[in-house]
Short mmCIF file of C-alpha atoms and ligand atoms in Angstrom, two decimals:
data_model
loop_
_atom_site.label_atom_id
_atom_site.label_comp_id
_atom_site.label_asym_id
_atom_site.label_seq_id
_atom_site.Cartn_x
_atom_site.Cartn_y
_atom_site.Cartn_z
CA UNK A 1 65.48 130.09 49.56
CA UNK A 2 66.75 128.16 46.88
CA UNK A 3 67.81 124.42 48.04
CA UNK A 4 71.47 124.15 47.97
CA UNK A 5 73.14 120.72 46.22
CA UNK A 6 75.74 120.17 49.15
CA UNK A 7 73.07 119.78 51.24
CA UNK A 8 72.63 116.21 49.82
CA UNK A 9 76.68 115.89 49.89
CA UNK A 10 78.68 113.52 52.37
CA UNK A 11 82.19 115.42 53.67
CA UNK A 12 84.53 113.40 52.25
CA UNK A 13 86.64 113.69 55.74
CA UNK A 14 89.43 111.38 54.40
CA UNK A 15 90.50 112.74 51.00
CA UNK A 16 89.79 115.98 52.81
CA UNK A 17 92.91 115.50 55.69
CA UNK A 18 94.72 114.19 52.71
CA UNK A 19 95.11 117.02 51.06
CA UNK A 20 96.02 119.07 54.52
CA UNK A 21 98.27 122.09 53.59
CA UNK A 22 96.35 123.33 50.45
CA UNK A 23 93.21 125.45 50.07
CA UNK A 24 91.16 122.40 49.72
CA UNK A 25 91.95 120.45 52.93
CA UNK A 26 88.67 119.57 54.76
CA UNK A 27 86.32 120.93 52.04
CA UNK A 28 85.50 118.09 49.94
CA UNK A 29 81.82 117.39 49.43
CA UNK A 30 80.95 113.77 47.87
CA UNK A 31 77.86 113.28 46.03
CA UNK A 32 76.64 109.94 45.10
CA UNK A 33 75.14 111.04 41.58
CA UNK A 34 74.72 114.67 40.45
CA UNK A 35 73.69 116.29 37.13
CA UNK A 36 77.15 118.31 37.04
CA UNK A 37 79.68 118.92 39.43
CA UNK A 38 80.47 122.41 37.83
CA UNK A 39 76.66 123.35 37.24
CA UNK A 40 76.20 122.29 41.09
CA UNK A 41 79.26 124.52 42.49
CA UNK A 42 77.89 127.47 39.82
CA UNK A 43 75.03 127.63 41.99
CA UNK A 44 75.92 127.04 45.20
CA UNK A 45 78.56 129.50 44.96
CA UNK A 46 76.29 132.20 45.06
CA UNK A 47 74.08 131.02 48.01
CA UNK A 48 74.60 131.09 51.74
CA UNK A 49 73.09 128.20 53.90
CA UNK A 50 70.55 128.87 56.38
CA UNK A 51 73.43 130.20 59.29
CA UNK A 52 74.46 132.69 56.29
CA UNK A 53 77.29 131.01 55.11
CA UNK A 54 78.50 130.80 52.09
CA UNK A 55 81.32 128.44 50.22
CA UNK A 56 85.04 129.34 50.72
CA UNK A 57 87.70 128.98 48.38
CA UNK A 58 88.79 125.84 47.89
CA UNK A 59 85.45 123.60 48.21
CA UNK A 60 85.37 120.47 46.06
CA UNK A 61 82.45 118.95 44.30
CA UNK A 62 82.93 115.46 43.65
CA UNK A 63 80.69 112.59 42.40
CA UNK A 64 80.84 109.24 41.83
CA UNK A 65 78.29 109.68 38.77
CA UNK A 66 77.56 112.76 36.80
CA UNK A 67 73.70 112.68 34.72
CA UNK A 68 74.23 115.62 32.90
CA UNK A 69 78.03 116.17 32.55
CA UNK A 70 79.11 118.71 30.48
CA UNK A 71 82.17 119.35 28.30
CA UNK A 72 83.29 122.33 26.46
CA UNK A 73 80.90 123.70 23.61
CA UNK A 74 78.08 122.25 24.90
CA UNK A 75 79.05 118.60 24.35
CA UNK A 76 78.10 116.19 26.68
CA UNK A 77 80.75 114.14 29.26
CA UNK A 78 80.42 110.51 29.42
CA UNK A 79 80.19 110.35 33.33
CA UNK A 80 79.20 106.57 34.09
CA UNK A 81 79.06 105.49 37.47
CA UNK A 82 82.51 104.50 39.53
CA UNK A 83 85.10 104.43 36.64
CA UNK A 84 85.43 108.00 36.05
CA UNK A 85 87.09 111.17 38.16
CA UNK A 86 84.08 114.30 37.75
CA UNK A 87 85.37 117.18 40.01
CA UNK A 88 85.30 120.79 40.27
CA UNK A 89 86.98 123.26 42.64
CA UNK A 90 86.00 126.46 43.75
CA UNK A 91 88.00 129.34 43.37
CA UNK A 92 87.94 133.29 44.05
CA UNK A 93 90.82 134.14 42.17
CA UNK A 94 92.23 137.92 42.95
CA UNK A 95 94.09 137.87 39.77
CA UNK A 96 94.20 140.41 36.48
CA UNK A 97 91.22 139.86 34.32
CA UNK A 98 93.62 138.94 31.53
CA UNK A 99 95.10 136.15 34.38
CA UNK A 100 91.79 134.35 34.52
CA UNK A 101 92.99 131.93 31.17
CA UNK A 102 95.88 130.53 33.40
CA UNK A 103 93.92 129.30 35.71
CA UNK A 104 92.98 126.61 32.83
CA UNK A 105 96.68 126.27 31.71
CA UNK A 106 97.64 125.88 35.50
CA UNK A 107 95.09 123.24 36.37
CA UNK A 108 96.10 121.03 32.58
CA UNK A 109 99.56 121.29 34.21
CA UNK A 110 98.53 119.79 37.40
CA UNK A 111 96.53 117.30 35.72
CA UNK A 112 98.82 116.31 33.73
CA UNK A 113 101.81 115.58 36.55
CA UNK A 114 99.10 113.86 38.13
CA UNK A 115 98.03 111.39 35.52
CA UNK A 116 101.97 110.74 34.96
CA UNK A 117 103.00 110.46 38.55
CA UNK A 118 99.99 108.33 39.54
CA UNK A 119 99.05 106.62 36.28
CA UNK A 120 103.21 106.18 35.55
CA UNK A 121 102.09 106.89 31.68
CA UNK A 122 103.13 110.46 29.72
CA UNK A 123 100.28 112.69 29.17
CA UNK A 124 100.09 115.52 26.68
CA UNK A 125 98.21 118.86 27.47
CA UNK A 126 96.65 119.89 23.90
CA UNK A 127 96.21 123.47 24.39
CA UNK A 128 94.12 124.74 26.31
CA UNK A 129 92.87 122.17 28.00
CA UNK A 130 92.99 118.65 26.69
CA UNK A 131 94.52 115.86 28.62
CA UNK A 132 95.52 112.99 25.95
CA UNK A 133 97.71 109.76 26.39
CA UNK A 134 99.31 107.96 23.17
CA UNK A 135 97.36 110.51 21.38
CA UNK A 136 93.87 109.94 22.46
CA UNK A 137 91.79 112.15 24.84
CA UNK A 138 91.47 110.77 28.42
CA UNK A 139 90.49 114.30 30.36
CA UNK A 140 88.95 117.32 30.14
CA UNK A 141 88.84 120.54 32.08
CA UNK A 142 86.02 123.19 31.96
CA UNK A 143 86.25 126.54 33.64
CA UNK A 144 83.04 128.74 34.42
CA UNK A 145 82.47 131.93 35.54
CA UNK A 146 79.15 133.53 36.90
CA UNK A 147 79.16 137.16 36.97
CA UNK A 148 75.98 137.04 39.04
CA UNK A 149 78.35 135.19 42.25
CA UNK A 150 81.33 137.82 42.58
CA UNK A 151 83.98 136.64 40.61
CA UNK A 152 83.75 133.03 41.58
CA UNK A 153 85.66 130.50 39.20
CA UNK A 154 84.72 126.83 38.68
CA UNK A 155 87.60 124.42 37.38
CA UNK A 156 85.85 121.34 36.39
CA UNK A 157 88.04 118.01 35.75
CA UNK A 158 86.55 115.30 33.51
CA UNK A 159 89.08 112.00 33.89
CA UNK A 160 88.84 109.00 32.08
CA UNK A 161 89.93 106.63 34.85
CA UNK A 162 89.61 102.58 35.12
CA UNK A 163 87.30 102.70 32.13
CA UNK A 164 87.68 99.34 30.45
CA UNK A 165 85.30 100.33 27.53
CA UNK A 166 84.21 103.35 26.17
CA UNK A 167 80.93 104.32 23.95
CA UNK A 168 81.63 102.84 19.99
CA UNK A 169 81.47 107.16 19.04
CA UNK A 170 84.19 107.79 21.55
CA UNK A 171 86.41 104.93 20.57
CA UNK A 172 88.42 106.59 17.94
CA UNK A 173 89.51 109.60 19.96
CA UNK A 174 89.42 109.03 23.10
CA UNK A 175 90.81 106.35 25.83
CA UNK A 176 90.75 105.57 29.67
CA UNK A 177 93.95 105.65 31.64
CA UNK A 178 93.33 101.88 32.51
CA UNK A 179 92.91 101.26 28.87
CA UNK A 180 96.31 102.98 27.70
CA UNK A 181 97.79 100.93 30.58
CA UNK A 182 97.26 98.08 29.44
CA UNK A 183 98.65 98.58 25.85
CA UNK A 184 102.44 99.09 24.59
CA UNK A 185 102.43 102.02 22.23
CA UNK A 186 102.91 99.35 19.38
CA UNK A 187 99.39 98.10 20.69
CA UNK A 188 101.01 94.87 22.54
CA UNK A 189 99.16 94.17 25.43
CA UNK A 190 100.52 94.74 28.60
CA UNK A 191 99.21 93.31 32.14
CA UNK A 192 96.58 96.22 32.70
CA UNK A 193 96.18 97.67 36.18
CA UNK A 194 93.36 99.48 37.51
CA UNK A 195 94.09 103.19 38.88
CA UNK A 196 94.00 104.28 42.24
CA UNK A 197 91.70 107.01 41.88
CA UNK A 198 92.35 107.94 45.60
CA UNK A 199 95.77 108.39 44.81
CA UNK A 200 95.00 110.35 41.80
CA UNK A 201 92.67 112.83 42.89
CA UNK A 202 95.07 113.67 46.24
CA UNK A 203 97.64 114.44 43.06
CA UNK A 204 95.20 116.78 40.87
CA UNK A 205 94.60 118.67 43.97
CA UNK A 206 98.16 119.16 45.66
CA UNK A 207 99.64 119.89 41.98
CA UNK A 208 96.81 121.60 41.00
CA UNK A 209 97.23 123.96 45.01
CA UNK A 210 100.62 124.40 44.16
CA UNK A 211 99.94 126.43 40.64
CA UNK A 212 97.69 128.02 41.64
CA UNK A 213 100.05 129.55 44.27
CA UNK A 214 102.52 130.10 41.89
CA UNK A 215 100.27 131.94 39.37
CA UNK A 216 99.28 134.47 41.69
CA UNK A 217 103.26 134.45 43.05
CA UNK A 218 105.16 134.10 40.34
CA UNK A 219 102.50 135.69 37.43
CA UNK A 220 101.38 134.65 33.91
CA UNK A 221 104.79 134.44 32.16
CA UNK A 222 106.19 131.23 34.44
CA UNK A 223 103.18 129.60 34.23
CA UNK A 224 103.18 130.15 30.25
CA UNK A 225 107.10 128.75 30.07
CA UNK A 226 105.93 125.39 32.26
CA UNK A 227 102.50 124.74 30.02
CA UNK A 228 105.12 124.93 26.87
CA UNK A 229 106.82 122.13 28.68
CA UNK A 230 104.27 119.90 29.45
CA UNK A 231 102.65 120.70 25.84
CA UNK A 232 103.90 119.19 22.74
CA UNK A 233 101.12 121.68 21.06
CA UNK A 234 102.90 124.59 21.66
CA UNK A 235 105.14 125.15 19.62
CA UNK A 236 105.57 123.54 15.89
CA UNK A 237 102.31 121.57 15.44
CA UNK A 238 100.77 121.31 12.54
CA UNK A 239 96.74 121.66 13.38
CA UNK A 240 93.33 122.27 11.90
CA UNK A 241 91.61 125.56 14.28
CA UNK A 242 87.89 125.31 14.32
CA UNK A 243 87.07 128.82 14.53
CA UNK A 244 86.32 131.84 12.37
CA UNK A 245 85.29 128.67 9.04
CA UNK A 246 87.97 126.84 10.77
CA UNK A 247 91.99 127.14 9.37
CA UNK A 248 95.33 124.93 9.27
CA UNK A 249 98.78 126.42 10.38
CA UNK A 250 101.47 125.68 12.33
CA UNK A 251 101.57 126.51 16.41
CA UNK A 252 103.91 128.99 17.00
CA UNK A 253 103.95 129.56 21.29
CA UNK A 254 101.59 131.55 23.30
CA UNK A 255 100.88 135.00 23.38
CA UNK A 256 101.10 136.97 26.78
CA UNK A 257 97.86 135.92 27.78
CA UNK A 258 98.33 132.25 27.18
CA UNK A 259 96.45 132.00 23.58
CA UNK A 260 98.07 129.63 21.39
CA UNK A 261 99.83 131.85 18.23
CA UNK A 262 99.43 130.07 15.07
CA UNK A 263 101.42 130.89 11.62
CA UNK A 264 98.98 130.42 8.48
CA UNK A 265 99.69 131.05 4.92
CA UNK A 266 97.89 134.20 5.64
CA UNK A 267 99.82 135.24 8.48
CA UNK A 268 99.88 134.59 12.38
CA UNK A 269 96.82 134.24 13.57
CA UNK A 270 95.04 134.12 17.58
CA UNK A 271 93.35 131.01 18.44
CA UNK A 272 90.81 132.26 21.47
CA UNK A 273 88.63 129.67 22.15
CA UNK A 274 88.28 127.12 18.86
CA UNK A 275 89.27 123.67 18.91
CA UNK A 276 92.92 122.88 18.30
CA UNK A 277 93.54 119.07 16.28
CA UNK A 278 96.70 117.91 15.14
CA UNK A 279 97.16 117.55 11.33
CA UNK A 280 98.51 114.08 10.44
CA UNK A 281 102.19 113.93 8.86
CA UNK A 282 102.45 113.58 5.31
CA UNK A 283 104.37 110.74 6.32
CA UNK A 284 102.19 109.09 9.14
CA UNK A 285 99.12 108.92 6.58
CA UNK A 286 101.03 106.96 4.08
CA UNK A 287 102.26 104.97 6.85
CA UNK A 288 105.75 105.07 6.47
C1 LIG B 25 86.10 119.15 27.99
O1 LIG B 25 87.15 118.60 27.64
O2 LIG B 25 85.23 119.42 27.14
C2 LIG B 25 85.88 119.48 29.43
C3 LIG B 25 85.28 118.33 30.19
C4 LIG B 25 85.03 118.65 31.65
C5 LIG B 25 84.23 117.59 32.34
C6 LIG B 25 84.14 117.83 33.82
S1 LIG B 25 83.54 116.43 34.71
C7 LIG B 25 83.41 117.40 36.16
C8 LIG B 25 82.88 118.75 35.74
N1 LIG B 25 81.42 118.73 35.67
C9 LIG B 25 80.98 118.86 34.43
O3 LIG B 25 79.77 118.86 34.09
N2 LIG B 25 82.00 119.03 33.59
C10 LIG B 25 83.27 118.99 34.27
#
C-alpha cells in the first residue's frame, strides 16, 4: 500500500477546536515540512489507511514549510520556513460541474475578508484568484481535481504572511502582509507589526466554511454578485489576457459561470484560464 503523507502529520488539536462549527473542526493535520500541501492531499485523498479509512471532507493540510510548492501554471511558490501560510482543504463538492469554478471565487472571497479583518489592510481579489494588497500579490489559491479520487477538490492557499523580505525576482510584484503593514500607501513607513497567523488561518477557514455553504445554498449567481464586490477587476479594468497570443481589453463582469467577460476592439471575448494584469493608466505612466 502506498505510504500515506498524514501519517507523518501532528493533529493540530488547537486550531482544530477553533474552528468548531465548520466542516473543518478537528481535522487539521500539521506537517513540519512537506513538498506540497495540495500534491500531499491529491494523494491521500484517494487512499484509505490501514483500518480502511479514508479522508472526509473538510481535512486540512498545513505546513510550516513547503519544498516543492506550487503555483498556478506550473510556477513555483516561495514557501520558506515559518513566515508563510501553505494550506489546502479537502473538499467533495456535490455541486453542478459548471459550479466547480466558484469554489475558487468563494475561497478568494474568504481570503480576502480574512487578510482585511485580521491583517486590518484592504485586499483586492484579481480575478480568479489573486490576492494583492496596494497592488502587489501577497496570496495565491490553486484548486486541483483528480478524476482518479471521485470528485475530490483541493483548494490550496499560498499567503505571504510576516515575510520581511522577499526573493530580488519577486520584489516588483509581489509583497508580504507584514511588509504592506509597515508602509503608508505614499511609501511612509509605518510601525510594522507582525501577523498573527493563528488568527488568520481560524479567519480563511470560518469565511472560507461559510461560502462554501452558501454556494451550494444560495447557487452560482450570489456568489458571482459578492466576488464583483470584493474585486476591483471585475468590471472596467483595463488588462493585458495571456491567452490565445495574449490580448488587451477592458473587463466587463462575469459570465454565468464566473469567467471574467472582456470587451476588445474585436469584440467581447472569454477569459478561461489566462492570466489577467492590469494595464497602467495613460496617466499613471506619465506620472501625473
Ligand atoms: C497561485 O497564485 O499561483 C497559486 C498559489 C498557491 C500556493 C499554495 S501554498 C499551499 C498549496 N500547496 C501548493 O503547492 N500550492 C498551494
Amino acid at each position: 500500500m502506498a505510504a500515506l503523507y498524514r501519517e507523518c502529520a501532528v493533529i493540530d488539536a488547537a486550531l482544530g477546536k477553533l474552528l468548531k462549527g465548520t466542516i473543518f473542526a478537528g481535522r487539521v493535520y500539521r506537517f513540519a515540512s512537506i513538498d506540497s500541501t495540495n500534491s500531499a492531499l491529491l494523494q491521500d485523498a484517494a487512499l484509505k489507511d490501514a483500518a480502511g479509512v479514508g479522508l472526509p471532507e473538510g481535512a486540512i493540510y498545513i505546513a510550516d514549510q513547503q519544498t516543492a510548492g506550487r503555483g498556478r501554471g506550473k510556477h513555483a511558490w516561495h514557501s520558506p520556513p515559518g513566515v508563510g501560510l501553505y494550506l489546502s482543504a479537502l473538499l467533495r463538492p456535490h455541486l453542478p460541474a459548471n459550479d466547480v469554478l466558484g469554489i475558487t471565487l468563494a475561497a478568494g472571497v474568504a481570503a480576502a475578508e480574512a487578510i482585511t479583518q485580521v491583517a486590518g489592510i484592504e485586499c483586492d481579489v484579481r480575478w480568479p484568484n489573486d490576492l494583492l494588497v496596494q497592488g502587489k500579490k501577497t496570496g495565491g489559491i490553486l484548486t486541483e481535481m483528480n478524476s482518479s479520487n471521485g470528485g475530490a477538490v483541493v483548494v490550496g492557499f499560498g499567503i505571504n504572511v510576516n515575510h520581511a523580505s522577499l526573493p530580488p525576482e519577486l520584489q516588483e510584484t509581489a509583497t508580504s502582509l507584514f511588509l504592506a503593514r509597515g508602509l503608508l500607501s505614499d511609501g511612509v513607513p509605518l510601525k510594522a507589526a507582525r501577523i498573527d497567523a493563528t488568527a488568520l488561518t481560524t479567519a480563511l477557514l470560518q469565511f472560507f466554511d461559510r461560502e462554501y455553504r452558501r454556494l451550494a445554498q444560495e447557487g452560482l449567481p450570489a456568489l458571482l454578485a459578492r466576488f464583483e464586490q470584493r474585486s476591483s477587476y471585475v468590471r472596467g479594468k483595463r488588462v493585458i489576457v495571456g491567452e490565445e497570443g495574449g490580448y488587451e481589453g477592458i473587463t466587463d463582469g462575469l459570465d454565468e459561470r464566473g469567467f471574467l467577460r472582456v470587451k476588445t476592439a474585436d469584440g467581447t471575448r472569454i477569459v478561461l484560464s489566462g492570466a489577467v494584469r492590469a494595464l497602467k493608466q495613460e496617466s499613471e505612466e506619465i506620472g501625473t
